[in-house]
CSV table of C-alpha atoms in Angstrom, one decimal:
chain,number,residue,atom,x,y,z
A,410,MET,CA,1.2,-15.6,7.9
A,411,ASN,CA,-0.6,-15.6,11.2
A,412,ALA,CA,-3.3,-18.2,11.9
A,413,GLU,CA,-6.2,-15.8,12.0
A,414,PHE,CA,-5.5,-14.5,8.5
A,415,GLU,CA,-4.8,-18.0,7.2
A,416,LYS,CA,-8.2,-19.2,8.5
A,417,LEU,CA,-10.0,-16.4,6.6
A,418,LEU,CA,-8.1,-16.7,3.4
A,419,LYS,CA,-9.7,-18.7,0.6
A,420,LEU,CA,-7.4,-19.4,-2.3
A,421,ASN,CA,-8.7,-20.9,-5.6
A,422,SER,CA,-7.9,-24.4,-6.9
A,423,ASP,CA,-4.6,-23.0,-8.2
A,424,GLY,CA,-3.7,-21.6,-4.8
A,425,LEU,CA,-4.3,-18.1,-6.0
A,426,ILE,CA,-6.4,-15.1,-5.0
A,427,PRO,CA,-7.1,-11.9,-7.0
A,428,ALA,CA,-5.6,-8.7,-5.6
A,429,ILE,CA,-6.8,-5.2,-6.5
A,430,ALA,CA,-4.2,-2.4,-6.2
A,431,GLN,CA,-5.6,1.0,-5.3
A,432,GLN,CA,-3.5,4.2,-4.9
A,433,HIS,CA,-4.0,4.9,-1.1
A,434,ASP,CA,-4.5,8.7,-1.3
A,435,SER,CA,-6.3,9.3,-4.6
A,436,GLY,CA,-8.4,6.2,-4.6
A,437,GLU,CA,-7.4,5.4,-8.2
A,438,ILE,CA,-7.6,1.7,-9.1
A,439,LEU,CA,-4.2,0.9,-10.6
A,440,MET,CA,-4.4,-2.8,-11.6
A,441,MET,CA,-5.6,-6.3,-10.7
A,442,ALA,CA,-3.2,-9.2,-10.4
A,443,TRP,CA,-2.9,-12.5,-8.5
A,444,MET,CA,-1.2,-13.5,-5.3
A,445,ASN,CA,-0.3,-16.8,-3.7
A,446,LYS,CA,0.5,-17.5,-0.1
A,447,GLU,CA,4.2,-16.9,-0.6
A,448,SER,CA,3.7,-13.6,-2.3
A,449,ILE,CA,1.3,-12.4,0.4
A,450,ASP,CA,3.8,-13.3,3.1
A,451,GLU,CA,6.6,-11.5,1.3
A,452,THR,CA,4.4,-8.4,0.8
A,453,LEU,CA,3.5,-8.3,4.5
A,454,LYS,CA,7.1,-8.8,5.6
A,455,THR,CA,8.9,-6.4,3.2
A,456,GLY,CA,6.2,-3.7,2.7
A,457,ARG,CA,6.8,-4.0,-1.1
A,458,VAL,CA,4.0,-5.6,-3.2
A,459,CYS,CA,4.8,-9.0,-4.6
A,460,TYR,CA,2.4,-10.8,-6.9
A,461,TRP,CA,2.4,-14.3,-8.5
A,462,SER,CA,2.9,-14.2,-12.3
A,463,ARG,CA,0.6,-16.8,-13.8
A,464,SER,CA,2.3,-16.5,-17.2
A,465,ARG,CA,5.8,-16.9,-15.8
A,466,GLN,CA,4.7,-19.1,-12.9
A,467,SER,CA,7.0,-17.3,-10.5
A,468,LEU,CA,7.0,-14.5,-7.9
A,469,TRP,CA,6.6,-11.1,-9.4
A,470,ARG,CA,8.1,-8.3,-7.4
A,471,LYS,CA,6.3,-5.4,-8.9
A,472,GLY,CA,8.8,-2.9,-10.3
A,473,GLU,CA,11.8,-5.2,-10.3
A,474,THR,CA,12.4,-4.6,-14.0
A,475,SER,CA,10.5,-1.3,-14.5
A,476,GLY,CA,11.4,0.4,-11.2
A,477,ASN,CA,7.7,1.1,-10.8
A,478,SER,CA,7.3,-0.5,-7.4
A,479,GLN,CA,4.3,-0.5,-5.1
A,480,LYS,CA,4.8,0.4,-1.4
A,481,LEU,CA,2.2,-1.3,0.7
A,482,LYS,CA,0.1,0.9,3.0
A,483,ASN,CA,-2.7,-1.6,3.9
A,484,LEU,CA,-3.7,-5.1,3.0
A,485,ARG,CA,-7.4,-5.9,3.3
A,486,LEU,CA,-9.5,-9.1,2.7
A,487,ASP,CA,-13.1,-9.2,1.7
A,488,CYS,CA,-16.1,-10.8,3.5
A,489,ASP,CA,-15.7,-14.1,1.7
A,490,GLY,CA,-11.9,-14.2,2.1
A,491,ASP,CA,-11.5,-14.6,-1.7
A,492,THR,CA,-10.3,-11.1,-2.8
A,493,ILE,CA,-7.5,-8.9,-1.5
A,494,LEU,CA,-7.4,-5.1,-1.7
A,495,LEU,CA,-3.9,-3.6,-1.6
A,496,LEU,CA,-3.7,0.1,-0.7
A,497,VAL,CA,-0.4,1.1,-2.1
A,498,ASP,CA,1.8,4.0,-3.0
A,499,GLN,CA,2.6,3.5,-6.7
A,500,GLU,CA,5.9,4.7,-8.2
A,501,GLY,CA,5.4,5.9,-11.8
A,502,ALA,CA,3.2,3.8,-14.0
A,503,ALA,CA,1.3,0.7,-12.8
A,504,CYS,CA,0.6,-0.5,-16.3
A,505,HIS,CA,3.1,-2.2,-18.7
A,506,THR,CA,1.8,0.2,-21.4
A,507,GLY,CA,3.3,3.1,-19.4
A,508,ARG,CA,-0.1,4.3,-18.3
A,509,ARG,CA,-0.7,5.2,-14.7
A,510,ASN,CA,-3.4,2.5,-14.4
A,511,CYS,CA,-4.5,-0.4,-16.5
A,512,PHE,CA,-8.2,0.4,-16.9
A,513,PHE,CA,-8.0,2.6,-20.0
A,514,TYR,CA,-10.6,1.0,-22.2
A,515,GLU,CA,-14.1,2.5,-21.6
A,516,ALA,CA,-16.9,0.4,-23.2
A,517,THR,CA,-20.5,1.2,-23.9
A,518,ASP,CA,-22.9,-0.8,-26.0
A,519,LYS,CA,-21.8,1.3,-28.9
A,520,GLY,CA,-18.0,0.9,-28.8
A,521,VAL,CA,-14.8,1.3,-27.0
A,522,ASP,CA,-12.8,4.4,-26.2
A,523,VAL,CA,-9.2,4.7,-25.0
A,524,ILE,CA,-9.4,7.2,-22.1
A,525,SER,CA,-5.8,7.7,-21.0
A,526,GLU,CA,-2.3,8.0,-22.5
A,527,PRO,CA,1.1,6.7,-21.3
A,528,ILE,CA,3.0,8.8,-18.8
A,529,MET,CA,6.2,6.9,-19.4
A,530,SER,CA,7.8,5.4,-22.6
A,531,LYS,CA,8.8,1.7,-22.8
A,532,GLU,CA,12.4,2.9,-22.9
A,533,GLU,CA,11.9,4.8,-19.6
A,534,MET,CA,10.3,1.7,-18.1
A,535,TYR,CA,12.4,-1.2,-19.4
A,536,GLY,CA,15.5,0.4,-20.8
A,537,LYS,CA,16.6,0.6,-24.4
A,538,LYS,CA,16.5,-3.0,-25.8
B,926,MET,CA,-21.9,-6.5,-27.3
B,927,ASN,CA,-20.2,-4.6,-30.0
B,928,ALA,CA,-17.4,-6.3,-32.0
B,929,GLU,CA,-14.6,-4.0,-30.8
B,930,PHE,CA,-15.4,-4.8,-27.1
B,931,GLU,CA,-15.8,-8.5,-27.8
B,932,LYS,CA,-12.3,-8.6,-29.5
B,933,LEU,CA,-10.6,-7.1,-26.4
B,934,LEU,CA,-12.5,-9.2,-23.8
B,935,LYS,CA,-10.7,-12.2,-22.4
B,936,LEU,CA,-12.9,-14.5,-20.4
B,937,ASN,CA,-11.4,-17.4,-18.4
B,938,SER,CA,-12.0,-21.1,-19.1
B,939,ASP,CA,-15.4,-20.8,-17.3
B,940,GLY,CA,-16.4,-17.9,-19.5
B,941,LEU,CA,-16.0,-15.5,-16.6
B,942,ILE,CA,-14.2,-12.2,-15.9
B,943,PRO,CA,-13.6,-10.6,-12.5
B,944,ALA,CA,-15.3,-7.2,-12.1
B,945,ILE,CA,-14.4,-4.6,-9.4
B,946,ALA,CA,-17.1,-2.3,-8.3
B,947,GLN,CA,-16.0,1.2,-7.3
B,948,GLN,CA,-18.3,4.0,-6.0
B,949,HIS,CA,-17.9,6.6,-8.8
B,950,ASP,CA,-17.6,9.7,-6.7
B,951,SER,CA,-15.8,8.7,-3.5
B,952,GLY,CA,-13.5,6.1,-5.1
B,953,GLU,CA,-14.4,3.5,-2.4
B,954,ILE,CA,-13.9,-0.1,-3.6
B,955,LEU,CA,-17.2,-1.8,-2.8
B,956,MET,CA,-16.8,-5.4,-3.9
B,957,MET,CA,-15.4,-7.8,-6.5
B,958,ALA,CA,-17.6,-10.3,-8.3
B,959,TRP,CA,-17.7,-12.2,-11.6
B,960,MET,CA,-19.4,-11.5,-14.9
B,961,ASN,CA,-20.1,-13.5,-18.0
B,962,LYS,CA,-20.9,-12.2,-21.5
B,963,GLU,CA,-24.7,-12.2,-20.8
B,964,SER,CA,-24.4,-10.2,-17.6
B,965,ILE,CA,-22.1,-7.7,-19.3
B,966,ASP,CA,-24.6,-7.2,-22.1
B,967,GLU,CA,-27.5,-6.8,-19.7
B,968,THR,CA,-25.5,-4.3,-17.6
B,969,LEU,CA,-24.6,-2.2,-20.6
B,970,LYS,CA,-28.2,-2.3,-21.9
B,971,THR,CA,-30.1,-1.6,-18.6
B,972,GLY,CA,-27.6,0.5,-16.7
B,973,ARG,CA,-28.1,-1.7,-13.7
B,974,VAL,CA,-25.2,-3.9,-12.7
B,975,CYS,CA,-25.8,-7.7,-13.2
B,976,TYR,CA,-23.1,-10.2,-12.2
B,977,TRP,CA,-22.9,-14.0,-12.7
B,978,SER,CA,-23.3,-15.9,-9.4
B,979,ARG,CA,-20.8,-18.8,-9.4
B,980,SER,CA,-22.5,-20.5,-6.4
B,981,ARG,CA,-26.0,-20.3,-7.9
B,982,GLN,CA,-24.9,-20.6,-11.5
B,983,SER,CA,-27.3,-17.9,-12.6
B,984,LEU,CA,-27.5,-14.2,-13.4
B,985,TRP,CA,-27.3,-12.1,-10.3
B,986,ARG,CA,-29.0,-8.7,-10.6
B,987,LYS,CA,-27.3,-6.9,-7.7
B,988,GLY,CA,-30.0,-5.7,-5.3
B,989,GLU,CA,-32.8,-7.9,-6.6
B,990,THR,CA,-33.4,-9.3,-3.1
B,991,SER,CA,-31.8,-6.7,-0.9
B,992,GLY,CA,-32.8,-3.5,-2.8
B,993,ASN,CA,-29.1,-2.5,-2.7
B,994,SER,CA,-28.7,-2.1,-6.5
B,995,GLN,CA,-25.8,-0.6,-8.4
B,996,LYS,CA,-26.4,2.0,-11.1
B,997,LEU,CA,-23.7,1.9,-13.8
B,998,LYS,CA,-21.8,5.0,-14.5
B,999,ASN,CA,-18.9,3.6,-16.5
B,1000,LEU,CA,-17.6,0.2,-17.5
B,1001,ARG,CA,-13.9,-0.1,-18.1
B,1002,LEU,CA,-11.6,-3.0,-19.3
B,1003,ASP,CA,-7.9,-3.3,-18.4
B,1004,CYS,CA,-4.9,-3.5,-20.7
B,1005,ASP,CA,-5.1,-7.4,-20.9
B,1006,GLY,CA,-8.9,-7.5,-21.3
B,1007,ASP,CA,-9.2,-9.8,-18.4
B,1008,THR,CA,-10.5,-7.5,-15.6
B,1009,ILE,CA,-13.5,-5.2,-15.6
B,1010,LEU,CA,-13.8,-2.0,-13.5
B,1011,LEU,CA,-17.4,-0.9,-12.8
B,1012,LEU,CA,-17.9,2.7,-11.7
B,1013,VAL,CA,-21.3,2.6,-10.0
B,1014,ASP,CA,-23.6,4.5,-7.7
B,1015,GLN,CA,-24.3,2.0,-4.9
B,1016,GLU,CA,-27.7,2.0,-3.1
B,1017,GLY,CA,-27.2,1.3,0.6
B,1018,ALA,CA,-24.8,-1.5,1.5
B,1019,ALA,CA,-22.7,-3.4,-1.1
B,1020,CYS,CA,-21.8,-6.3,1.3
B,1021,HIS,CA,-24.2,-9.1,2.3
B,1022,THR,CA,-23.1,-8.4,5.9
B,1023,GLY,CA,-24.7,-5.0,5.7
B,1024,ARG,CA,-21.5,-3.1,5.5
B,1025,ARG,CA,-21.0,-0.4,2.9
B,1026,ASN,CA,-18.1,-2.4,1.3
B,1027,CYS,CA,-16.8,-6.0,1.5
B,1028,PHE,CA,-13.2,-5.2,2.4
B,1029,PHE,CA,-13.4,-5.0,6.2
B,1030,TYR,CA,-10.7,-7.3,7.3
B,1031,GLU,CA,-7.3,-5.5,7.6
B,1032,ALA,CA,-4.4,-7.9,7.9
B,1033,THR,CA,-0.8,-7.4,9.0
B,1034,ASP,CA,1.8,-10.0,9.7
B,1035,LYS,CA,0.6,-9.9,13.4
B,1036,GLY,CA,-3.1,-10.4,13.0
B,1037,VAL,CA,-6.4,-9.3,11.5
B,1038,ASP,CA,-8.7,-6.4,12.5
B,1039,VAL,CA,-12.3,-5.7,11.5
B,1040,ILE,CA,-12.3,-2.1,10.4
B,1041,SER,CA,-15.9,-1.3,9.7
B,1042,GLU,CA,-19.4,-2.1,11.0
B,1043,PRO,CA,-22.7,-2.8,9.3
B,1044,ILE,CA,-24.8,0.2,8.2
B,1045,MET,CA,-27.9,-2.0,7.7
B,1046,SER,CA,-29.3,-5.0,9.5
B,1047,LYS,CA,-30.0,-8.3,7.8
B,1048,GLU,CA,-33.7,-7.6,8.4
B,1049,GLU,CA,-33.5,-4.2,6.6
B,1050,MET,CA,-31.7,-5.9,3.7
B,1051,TYR,CA,-33.5,-9.2,3.3
B,1052,GLY,CA,-36.8,-8.8,5.2
B,1053,LYS,CA,-37.8,-10.6,8.4
B,1054,LYS,CA,-37.5,-14.3,7.8
């Protein structure tokens, strides 16, 4: 990571920063996940998005098991340096449920609706197990 | 907050959840901030976006000092219940720097560029102090 970027970047007490993934051409918000310094470096170097998995405590190369990888178009940082925006080209489904994006619950003060359906089955994403 | 939404919602150990604000028609990502239960309830009730300010430890009614408020169009929750997406209609500039959105640093492995300029002056946003 170059010094200018490192100076702007503000990681939280766990060394992490939230990263929003947006489909670069349609503007669809695909998902939100976390990155650490190592995953940011790898993403910038390889052009494939790599997150940090908080549950597995390891690097999470998006698509390494599902094939649904994210090709990086642009990486942006916000005014406070504490949120990343990834403009990506998403292969297949971004969500582990097989939906194109993760934001499929729409809430009002009256209730919650599911507003999209899977575009891929679990078998297609993770193989028959 | 209705019971169905409350069951899906996963707040962090501080009782907070990250919320992405996206301009509803253009798809532009404006900012990312944090909400707590009270600010979510207020947002759903009033139709004006209210965050939780971690620095001030108080409700932050977006636009209450700058006039740059956010009218709520839709509130969505992701698959894990731990990130909110707000589709909004943004008045003026979302960023405290006077820029339309907060993500104006573009980073590569070589350096960082500033890719947008303010659309409003500090005086226009916060009055002459």
